[in-house]
PDB file of C-alpha atoms in Angstrom:
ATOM      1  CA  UNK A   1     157.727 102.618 103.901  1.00 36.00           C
ATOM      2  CA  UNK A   2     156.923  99.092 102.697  1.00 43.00           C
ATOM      3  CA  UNK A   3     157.597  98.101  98.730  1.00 50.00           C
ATOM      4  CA  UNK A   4     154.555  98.054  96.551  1.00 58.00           C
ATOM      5  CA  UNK A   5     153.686  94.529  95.603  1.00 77.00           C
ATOM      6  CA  UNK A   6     154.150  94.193  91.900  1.00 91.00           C
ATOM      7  CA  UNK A   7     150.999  92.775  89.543  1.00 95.00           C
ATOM      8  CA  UNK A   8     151.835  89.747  87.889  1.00 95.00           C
ATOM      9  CA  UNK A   9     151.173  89.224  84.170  1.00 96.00           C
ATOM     10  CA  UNK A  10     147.683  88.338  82.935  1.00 97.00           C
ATOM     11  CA  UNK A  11     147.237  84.636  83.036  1.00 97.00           C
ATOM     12  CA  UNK A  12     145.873  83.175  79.472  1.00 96.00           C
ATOM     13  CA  UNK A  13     142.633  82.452  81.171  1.00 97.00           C
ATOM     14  CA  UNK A  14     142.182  86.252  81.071  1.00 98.00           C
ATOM     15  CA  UNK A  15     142.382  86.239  77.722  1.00 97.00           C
ATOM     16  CA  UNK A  16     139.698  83.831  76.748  1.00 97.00           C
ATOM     17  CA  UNK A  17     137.173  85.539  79.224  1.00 98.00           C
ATOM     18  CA  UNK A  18     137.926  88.890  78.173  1.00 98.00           C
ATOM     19  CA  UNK A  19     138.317  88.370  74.558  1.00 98.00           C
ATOM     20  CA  UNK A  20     138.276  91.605  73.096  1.00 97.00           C
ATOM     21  CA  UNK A  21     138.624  93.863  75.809  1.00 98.00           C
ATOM     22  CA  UNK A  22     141.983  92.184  76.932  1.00 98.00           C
ATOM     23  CA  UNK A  23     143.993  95.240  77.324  1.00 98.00           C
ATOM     24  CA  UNK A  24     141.380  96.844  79.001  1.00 98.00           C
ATOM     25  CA  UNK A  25     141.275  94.410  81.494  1.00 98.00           C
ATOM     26  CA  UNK A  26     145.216  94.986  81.850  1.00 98.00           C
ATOM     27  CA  UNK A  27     144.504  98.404  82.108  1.00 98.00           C
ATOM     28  CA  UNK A  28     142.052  97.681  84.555  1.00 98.00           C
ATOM     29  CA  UNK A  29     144.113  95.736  86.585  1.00 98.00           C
ATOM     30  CA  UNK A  30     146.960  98.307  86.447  1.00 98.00           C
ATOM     31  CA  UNK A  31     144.568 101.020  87.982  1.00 98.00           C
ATOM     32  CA  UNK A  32     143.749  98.981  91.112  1.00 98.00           C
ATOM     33  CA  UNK A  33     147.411  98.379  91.890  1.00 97.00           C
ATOM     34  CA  UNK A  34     148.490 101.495  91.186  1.00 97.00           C
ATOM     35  CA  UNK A  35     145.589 104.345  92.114  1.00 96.00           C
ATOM     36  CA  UNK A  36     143.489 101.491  93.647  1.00 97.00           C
ATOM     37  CA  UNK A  37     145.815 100.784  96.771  1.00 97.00           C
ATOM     38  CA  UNK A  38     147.118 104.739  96.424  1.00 96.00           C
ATOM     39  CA  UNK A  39     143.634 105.774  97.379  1.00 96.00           C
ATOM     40  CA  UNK A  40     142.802 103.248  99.943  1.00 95.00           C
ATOM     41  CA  UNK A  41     140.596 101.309  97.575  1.00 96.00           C
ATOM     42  CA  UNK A  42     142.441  97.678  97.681  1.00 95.00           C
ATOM     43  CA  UNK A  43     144.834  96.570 100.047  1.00 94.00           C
ATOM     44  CA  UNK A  44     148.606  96.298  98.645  1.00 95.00           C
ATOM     45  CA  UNK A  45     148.004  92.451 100.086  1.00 95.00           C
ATOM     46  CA  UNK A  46     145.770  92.211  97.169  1.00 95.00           C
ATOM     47  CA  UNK A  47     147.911  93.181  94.419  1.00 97.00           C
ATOM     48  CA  UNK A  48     149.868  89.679  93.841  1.00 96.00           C
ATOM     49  CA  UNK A  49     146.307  88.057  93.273  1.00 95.00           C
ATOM     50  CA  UNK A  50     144.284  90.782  91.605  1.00 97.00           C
ATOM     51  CA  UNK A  51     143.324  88.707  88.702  1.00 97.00           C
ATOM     52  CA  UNK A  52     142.223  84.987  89.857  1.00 95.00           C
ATOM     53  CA  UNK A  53     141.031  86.547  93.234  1.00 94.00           C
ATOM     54  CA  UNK A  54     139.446  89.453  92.017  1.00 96.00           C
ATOM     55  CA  UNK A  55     139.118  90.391  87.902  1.00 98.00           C
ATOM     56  CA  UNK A  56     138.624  86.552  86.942  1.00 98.00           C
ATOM     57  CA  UNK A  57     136.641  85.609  89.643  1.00 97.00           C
ATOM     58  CA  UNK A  58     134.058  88.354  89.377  1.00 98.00           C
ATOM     59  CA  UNK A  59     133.692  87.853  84.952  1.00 98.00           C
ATOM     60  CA  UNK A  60     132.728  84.713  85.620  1.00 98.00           C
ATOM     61  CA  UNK A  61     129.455  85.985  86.676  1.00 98.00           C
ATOM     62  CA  UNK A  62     128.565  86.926  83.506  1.00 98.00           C
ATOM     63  CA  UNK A  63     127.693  82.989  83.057  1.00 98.00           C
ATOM     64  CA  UNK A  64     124.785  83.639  85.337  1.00 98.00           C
ATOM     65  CA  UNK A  65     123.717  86.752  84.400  1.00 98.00           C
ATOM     66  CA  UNK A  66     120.940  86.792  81.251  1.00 97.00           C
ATOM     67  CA  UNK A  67     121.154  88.477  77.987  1.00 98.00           C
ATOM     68  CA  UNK A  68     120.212  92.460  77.656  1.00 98.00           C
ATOM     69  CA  UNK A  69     119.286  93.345  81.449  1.00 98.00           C
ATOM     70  CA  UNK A  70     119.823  96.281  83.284  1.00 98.00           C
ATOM     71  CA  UNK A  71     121.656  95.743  86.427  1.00 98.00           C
ATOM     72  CA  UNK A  72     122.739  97.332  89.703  1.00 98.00           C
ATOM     73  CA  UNK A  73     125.915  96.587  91.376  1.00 98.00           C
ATOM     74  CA  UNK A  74     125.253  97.464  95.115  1.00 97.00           C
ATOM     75  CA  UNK A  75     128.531  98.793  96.877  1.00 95.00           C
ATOM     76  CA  UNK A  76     130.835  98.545  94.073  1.00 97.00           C
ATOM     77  CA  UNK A  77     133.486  99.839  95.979  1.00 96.00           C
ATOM     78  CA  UNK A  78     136.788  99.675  93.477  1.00 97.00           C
ATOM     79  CA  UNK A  79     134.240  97.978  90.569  1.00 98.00           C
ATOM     80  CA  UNK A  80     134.185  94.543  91.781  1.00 97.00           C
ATOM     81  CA  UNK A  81     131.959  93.096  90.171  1.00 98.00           C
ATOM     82  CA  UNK A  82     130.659  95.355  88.108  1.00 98.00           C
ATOM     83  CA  UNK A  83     133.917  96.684  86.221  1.00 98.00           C
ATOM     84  CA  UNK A  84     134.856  92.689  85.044  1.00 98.00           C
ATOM     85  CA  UNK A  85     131.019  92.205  83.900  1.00 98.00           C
ATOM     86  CA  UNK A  86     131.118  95.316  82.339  1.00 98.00           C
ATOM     87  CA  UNK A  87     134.093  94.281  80.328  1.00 98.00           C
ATOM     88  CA  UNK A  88     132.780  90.744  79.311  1.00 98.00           C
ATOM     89  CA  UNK A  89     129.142  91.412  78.466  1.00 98.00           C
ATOM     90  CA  UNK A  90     128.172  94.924  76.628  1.00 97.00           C
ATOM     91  CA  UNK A  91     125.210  93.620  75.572  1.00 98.00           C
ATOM     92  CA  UNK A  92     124.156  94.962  79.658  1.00 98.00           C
ATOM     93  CA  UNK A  93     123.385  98.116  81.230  1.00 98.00           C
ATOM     94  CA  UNK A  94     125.546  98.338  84.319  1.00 98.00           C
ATOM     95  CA  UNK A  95     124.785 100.790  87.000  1.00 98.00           C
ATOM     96  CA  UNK A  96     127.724 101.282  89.647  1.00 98.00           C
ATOM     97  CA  UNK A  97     125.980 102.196  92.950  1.00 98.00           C
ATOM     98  CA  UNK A  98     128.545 103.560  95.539  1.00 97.00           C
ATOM     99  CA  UNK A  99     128.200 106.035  98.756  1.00 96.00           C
ATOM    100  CA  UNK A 100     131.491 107.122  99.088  1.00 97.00           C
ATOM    101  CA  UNK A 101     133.121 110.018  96.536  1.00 97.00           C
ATOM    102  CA  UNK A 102     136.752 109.027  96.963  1.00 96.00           C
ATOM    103  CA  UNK A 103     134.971 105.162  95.177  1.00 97.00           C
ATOM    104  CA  UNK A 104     132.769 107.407  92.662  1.00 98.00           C
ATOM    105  CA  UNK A 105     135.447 109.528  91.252  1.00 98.00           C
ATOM    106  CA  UNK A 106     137.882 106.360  90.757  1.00 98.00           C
ATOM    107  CA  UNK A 107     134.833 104.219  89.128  1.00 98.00           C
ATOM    108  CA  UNK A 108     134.346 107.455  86.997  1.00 98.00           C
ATOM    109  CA  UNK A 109     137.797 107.869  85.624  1.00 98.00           C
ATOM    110  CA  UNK A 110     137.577 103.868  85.249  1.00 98.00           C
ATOM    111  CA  UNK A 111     134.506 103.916  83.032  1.00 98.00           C
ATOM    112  CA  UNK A 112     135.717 107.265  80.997  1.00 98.00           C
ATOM    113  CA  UNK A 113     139.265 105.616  80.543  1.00 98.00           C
ATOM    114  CA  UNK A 114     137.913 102.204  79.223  1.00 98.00           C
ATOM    115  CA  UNK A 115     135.254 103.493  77.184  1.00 98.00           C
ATOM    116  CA  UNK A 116     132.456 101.207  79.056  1.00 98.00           C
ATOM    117  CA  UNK A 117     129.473 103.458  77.645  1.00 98.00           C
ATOM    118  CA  UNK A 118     127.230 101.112  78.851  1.00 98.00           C
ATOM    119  CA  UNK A 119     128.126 101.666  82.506  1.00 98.00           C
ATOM    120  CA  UNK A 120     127.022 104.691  84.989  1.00 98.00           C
ATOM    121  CA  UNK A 121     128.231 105.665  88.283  1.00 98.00           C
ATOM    122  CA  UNK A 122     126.155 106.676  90.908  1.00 98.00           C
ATOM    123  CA  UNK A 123     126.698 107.963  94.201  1.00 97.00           C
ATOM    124  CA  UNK A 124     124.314 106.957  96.979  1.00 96.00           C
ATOM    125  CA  UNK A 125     123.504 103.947  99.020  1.00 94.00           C
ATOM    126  CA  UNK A 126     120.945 101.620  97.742  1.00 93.00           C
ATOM    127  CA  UNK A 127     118.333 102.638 100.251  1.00 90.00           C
ATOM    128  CA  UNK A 128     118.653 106.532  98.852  1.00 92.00           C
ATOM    129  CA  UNK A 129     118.039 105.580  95.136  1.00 93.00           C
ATOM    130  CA  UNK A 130     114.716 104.286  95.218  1.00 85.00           C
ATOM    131  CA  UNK A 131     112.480 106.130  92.596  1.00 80.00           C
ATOM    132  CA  UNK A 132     115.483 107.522  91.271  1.00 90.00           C
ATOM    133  CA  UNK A 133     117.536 104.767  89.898  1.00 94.00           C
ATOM    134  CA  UNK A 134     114.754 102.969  87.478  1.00 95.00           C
ATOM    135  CA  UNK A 135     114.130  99.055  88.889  1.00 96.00           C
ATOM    136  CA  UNK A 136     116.020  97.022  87.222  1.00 98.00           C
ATOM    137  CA  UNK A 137     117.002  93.283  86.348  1.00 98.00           C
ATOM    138  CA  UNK A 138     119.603  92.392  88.187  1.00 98.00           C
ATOM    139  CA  UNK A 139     121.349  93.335  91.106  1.00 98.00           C
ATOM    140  CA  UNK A 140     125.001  92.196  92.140  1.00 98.00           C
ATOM    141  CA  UNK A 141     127.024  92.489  95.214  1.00 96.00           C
ATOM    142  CA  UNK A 142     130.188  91.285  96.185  1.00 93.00           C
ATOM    143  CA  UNK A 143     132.158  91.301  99.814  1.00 75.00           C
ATOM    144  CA  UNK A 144     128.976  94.280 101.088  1.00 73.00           C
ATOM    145  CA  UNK A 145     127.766  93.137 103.693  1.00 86.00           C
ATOM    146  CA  UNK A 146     125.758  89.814 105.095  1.00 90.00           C
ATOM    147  CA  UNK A 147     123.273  88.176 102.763  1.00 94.00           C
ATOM    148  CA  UNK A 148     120.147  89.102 104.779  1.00 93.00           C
ATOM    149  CA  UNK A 149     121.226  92.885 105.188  1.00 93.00           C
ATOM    150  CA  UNK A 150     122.596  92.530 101.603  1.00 94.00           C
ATOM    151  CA  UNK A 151     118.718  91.607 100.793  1.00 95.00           C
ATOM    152  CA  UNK A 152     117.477  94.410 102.683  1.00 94.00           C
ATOM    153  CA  UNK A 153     119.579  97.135 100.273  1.00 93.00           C
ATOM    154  CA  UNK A 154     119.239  95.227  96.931  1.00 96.00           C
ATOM    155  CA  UNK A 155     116.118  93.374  96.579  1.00 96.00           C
ATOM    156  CA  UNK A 156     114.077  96.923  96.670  1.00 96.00           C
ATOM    157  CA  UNK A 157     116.103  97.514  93.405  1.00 97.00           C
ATOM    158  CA  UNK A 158     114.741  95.349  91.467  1.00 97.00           C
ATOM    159  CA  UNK A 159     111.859  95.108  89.050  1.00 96.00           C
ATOM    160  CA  UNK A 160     109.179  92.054  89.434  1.00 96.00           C
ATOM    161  CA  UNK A 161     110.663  88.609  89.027  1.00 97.00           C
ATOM    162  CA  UNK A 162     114.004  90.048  89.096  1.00 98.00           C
ATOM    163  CA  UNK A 163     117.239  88.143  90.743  1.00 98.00           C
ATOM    164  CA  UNK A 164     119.894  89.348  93.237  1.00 98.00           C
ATOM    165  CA  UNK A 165     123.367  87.881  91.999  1.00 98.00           C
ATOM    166  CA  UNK A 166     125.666  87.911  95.578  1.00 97.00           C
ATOM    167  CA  UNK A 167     129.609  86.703  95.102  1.00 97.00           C
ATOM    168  CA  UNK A 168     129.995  85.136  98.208  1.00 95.00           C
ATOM    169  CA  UNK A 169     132.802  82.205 100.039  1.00 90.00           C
ATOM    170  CA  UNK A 170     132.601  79.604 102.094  1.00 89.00           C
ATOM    171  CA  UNK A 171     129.534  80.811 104.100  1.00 90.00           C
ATOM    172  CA  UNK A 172     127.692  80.989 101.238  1.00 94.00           C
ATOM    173  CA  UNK A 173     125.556  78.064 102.804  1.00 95.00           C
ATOM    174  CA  UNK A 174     125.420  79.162 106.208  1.00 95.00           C
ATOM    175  CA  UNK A 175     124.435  82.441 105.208  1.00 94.00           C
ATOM    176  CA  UNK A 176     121.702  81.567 102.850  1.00 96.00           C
ATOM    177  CA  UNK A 177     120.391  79.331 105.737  1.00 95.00           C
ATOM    178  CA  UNK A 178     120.136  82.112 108.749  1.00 95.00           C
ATOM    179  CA  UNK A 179     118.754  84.583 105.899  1.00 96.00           C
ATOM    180  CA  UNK A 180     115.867  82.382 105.167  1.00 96.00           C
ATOM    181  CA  UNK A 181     112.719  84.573 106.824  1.00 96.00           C
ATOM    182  CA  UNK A 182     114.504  87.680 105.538  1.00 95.00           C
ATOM    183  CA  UNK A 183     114.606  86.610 102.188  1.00 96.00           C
ATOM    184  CA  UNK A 184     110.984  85.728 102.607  1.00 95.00           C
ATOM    185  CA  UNK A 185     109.620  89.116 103.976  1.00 95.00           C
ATOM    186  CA  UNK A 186     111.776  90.809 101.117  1.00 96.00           C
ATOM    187  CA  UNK A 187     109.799  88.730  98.497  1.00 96.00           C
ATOM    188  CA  UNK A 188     111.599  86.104  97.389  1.00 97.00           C
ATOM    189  CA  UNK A 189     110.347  83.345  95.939  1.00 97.00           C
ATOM    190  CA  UNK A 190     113.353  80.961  95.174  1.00 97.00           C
ATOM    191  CA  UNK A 191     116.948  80.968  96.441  1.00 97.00           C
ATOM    192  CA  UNK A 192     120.104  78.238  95.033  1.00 97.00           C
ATOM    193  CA  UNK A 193     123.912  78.777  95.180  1.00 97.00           C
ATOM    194  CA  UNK A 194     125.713  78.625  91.817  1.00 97.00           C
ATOM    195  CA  UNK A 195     129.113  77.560  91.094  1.00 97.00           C
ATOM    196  CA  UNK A 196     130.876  79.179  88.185  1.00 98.00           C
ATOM    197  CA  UNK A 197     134.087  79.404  86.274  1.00 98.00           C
ATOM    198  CA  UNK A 198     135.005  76.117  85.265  1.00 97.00           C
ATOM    199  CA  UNK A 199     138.314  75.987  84.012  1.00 96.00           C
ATOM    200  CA  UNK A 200     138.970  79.599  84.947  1.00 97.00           C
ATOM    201  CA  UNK A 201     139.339  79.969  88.440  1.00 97.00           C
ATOM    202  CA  UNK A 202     140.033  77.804  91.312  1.00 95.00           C
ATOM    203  CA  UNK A 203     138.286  77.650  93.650  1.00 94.00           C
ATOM    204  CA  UNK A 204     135.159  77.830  91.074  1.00 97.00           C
ATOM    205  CA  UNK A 205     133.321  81.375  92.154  1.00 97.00           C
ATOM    206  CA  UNK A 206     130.406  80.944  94.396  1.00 97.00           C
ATOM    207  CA  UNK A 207     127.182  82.715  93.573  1.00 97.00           C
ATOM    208  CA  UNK A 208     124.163  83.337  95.725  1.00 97.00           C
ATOM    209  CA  UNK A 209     120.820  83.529  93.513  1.00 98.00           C
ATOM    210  CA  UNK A 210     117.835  84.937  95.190  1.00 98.00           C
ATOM    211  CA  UNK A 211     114.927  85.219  92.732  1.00 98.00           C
ATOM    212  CA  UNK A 212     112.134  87.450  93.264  1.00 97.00           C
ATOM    213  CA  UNK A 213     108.163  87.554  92.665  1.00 96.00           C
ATOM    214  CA  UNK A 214     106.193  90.311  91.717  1.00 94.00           C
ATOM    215  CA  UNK A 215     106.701  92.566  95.105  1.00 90.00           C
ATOM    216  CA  UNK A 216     110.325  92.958  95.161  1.00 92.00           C
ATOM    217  CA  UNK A 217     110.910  94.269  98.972  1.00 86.00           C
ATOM    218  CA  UNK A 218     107.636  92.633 100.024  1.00 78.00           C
ATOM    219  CA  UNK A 219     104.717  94.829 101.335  1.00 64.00           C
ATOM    220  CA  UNK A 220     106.817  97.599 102.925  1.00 62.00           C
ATOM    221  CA  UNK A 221     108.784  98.657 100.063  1.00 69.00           C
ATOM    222  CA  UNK A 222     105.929  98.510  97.375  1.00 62.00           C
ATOM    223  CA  UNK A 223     104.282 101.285  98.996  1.00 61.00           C
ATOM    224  CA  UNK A 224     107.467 103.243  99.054  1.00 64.00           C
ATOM    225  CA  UNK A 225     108.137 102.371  95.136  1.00 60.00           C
ATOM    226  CA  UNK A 226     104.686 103.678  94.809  1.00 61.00           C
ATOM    227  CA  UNK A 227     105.105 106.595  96.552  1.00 63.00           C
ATOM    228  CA  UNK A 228     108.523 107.371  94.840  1.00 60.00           C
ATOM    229  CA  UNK A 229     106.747 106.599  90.760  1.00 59.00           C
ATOM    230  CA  UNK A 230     104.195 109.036  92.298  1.00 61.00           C
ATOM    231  CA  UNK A 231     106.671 111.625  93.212  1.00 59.00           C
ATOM    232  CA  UNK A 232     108.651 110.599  89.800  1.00 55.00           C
ATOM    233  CA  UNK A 233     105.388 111.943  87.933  1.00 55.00           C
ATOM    234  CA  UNK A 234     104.858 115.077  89.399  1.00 53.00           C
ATOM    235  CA  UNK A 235     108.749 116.439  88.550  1.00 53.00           C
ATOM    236  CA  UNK A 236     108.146 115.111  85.440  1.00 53.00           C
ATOM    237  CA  UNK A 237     105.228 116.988  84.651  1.00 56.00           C
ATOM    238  CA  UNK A 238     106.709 120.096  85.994  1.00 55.00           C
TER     239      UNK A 238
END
């Protein structure tokens, strides 16, 4: 049976994104090593590096991200990003989208052991939650899937002149590039790659920004987000 990797100590970067919430962040941290790779979550590879690879460089999003939003983080999977945002910004609603319950329950216990009233977990995938998950601001995505069938789950999400926020690597580029009539047909309007975390993390974070106009999804999906405010009427009434 191979050794479990041990987590290092917080770097001091940690502590000036994280501020407050420091020892929750430890915490945090603690849970993926521990339950995280227990339940299949993380890979025990991942351990050593949990907090430049993974905590630090997902916070760092919160430079992108605007004040008060609502947001939906597509496949968040063991939190990432949506646990680290949560953690630096409370001044955001934070939905954790996730299909699988073994993900659900640990993002629960994550959310009820930190406190983060500000965050919900929801089970589903992204193309399920349409008319039940309200539109919202943002939506953020790291490591799901490629950018143009990233698109295709996240840019329905969002409300009118909303923005998907995608953590992505070295394709970042190459993706945006072979995505460009998706992203059209979806509705968006304007696309740029961000670079974020100075003086936190190296290699700075790279962020894919695909802004929206005022049909989110383009034609297919409004009829469907009509269809599901429609159906979101009648149960209401009832």
């Amino acid at each position: 049976m191979t050794e479990a990797a041990e987590l290092p100590p917080a770097p001091e970067q940690a502590r000036e994104v994280f501020g407050d919430r420091f020892e929750d962040a430890v915490r945090y941290a603690e849970l993926l090593a521990e339950a995280g790779v227990q339940r299949g979550l993380i890979g025990p590879r991942e351990v050593p590096r949990l907090w430049e690879r993974h905590l630090l460089n997902c916070a760092v999003l919160s430079e992108v991200v605007p004040e008060g939003v609502t947001v939906c983080d597509v496949g968040s999977g063991a939190g990432l990003p949506g646990i680290p945002l949560a953690l630096v910004r409370d001044d955001i609603k934070i939905t954790l989208l996730e299909p699988l319950l073994r993900r659900t329950n640990f993002l629960t216990e994550v959310v009820e052991l930190l406190g983060l009233d500000h965050v919900t977990v929801m089970r589903g995938r992204a193309e399920e939650v349409m008319g039940t998950l309200p539109a919202v601001h943002v939506v953020t995505a790291r490591a799901v899937a490629p950018l143009d069938r990233l698109a295709a789950w996240g840019i329905p999400l969002l409300r009118p002149y909303g923005e998907m926020l995608a953590l992505k690597g070295d394709t970042a580029e190459e993706e945006l590039k072979s995505a460009a009539t998706a992203l059209s047909k979806l509705g968006a309007v304007e696309t740029s790659i961000l670079h974020v975390g100075e003086g936190i993390v190296d290699p700075l974070s790279t962020v894919v920004r695909v802004e929206v106009g005022e049909s989110p999804g383009g034609v297919r999906f409004a009829a469907k987000r009509a269809k599901a405010a429609r159906t979101g009427r009648t149960r209401r009434r009832r």
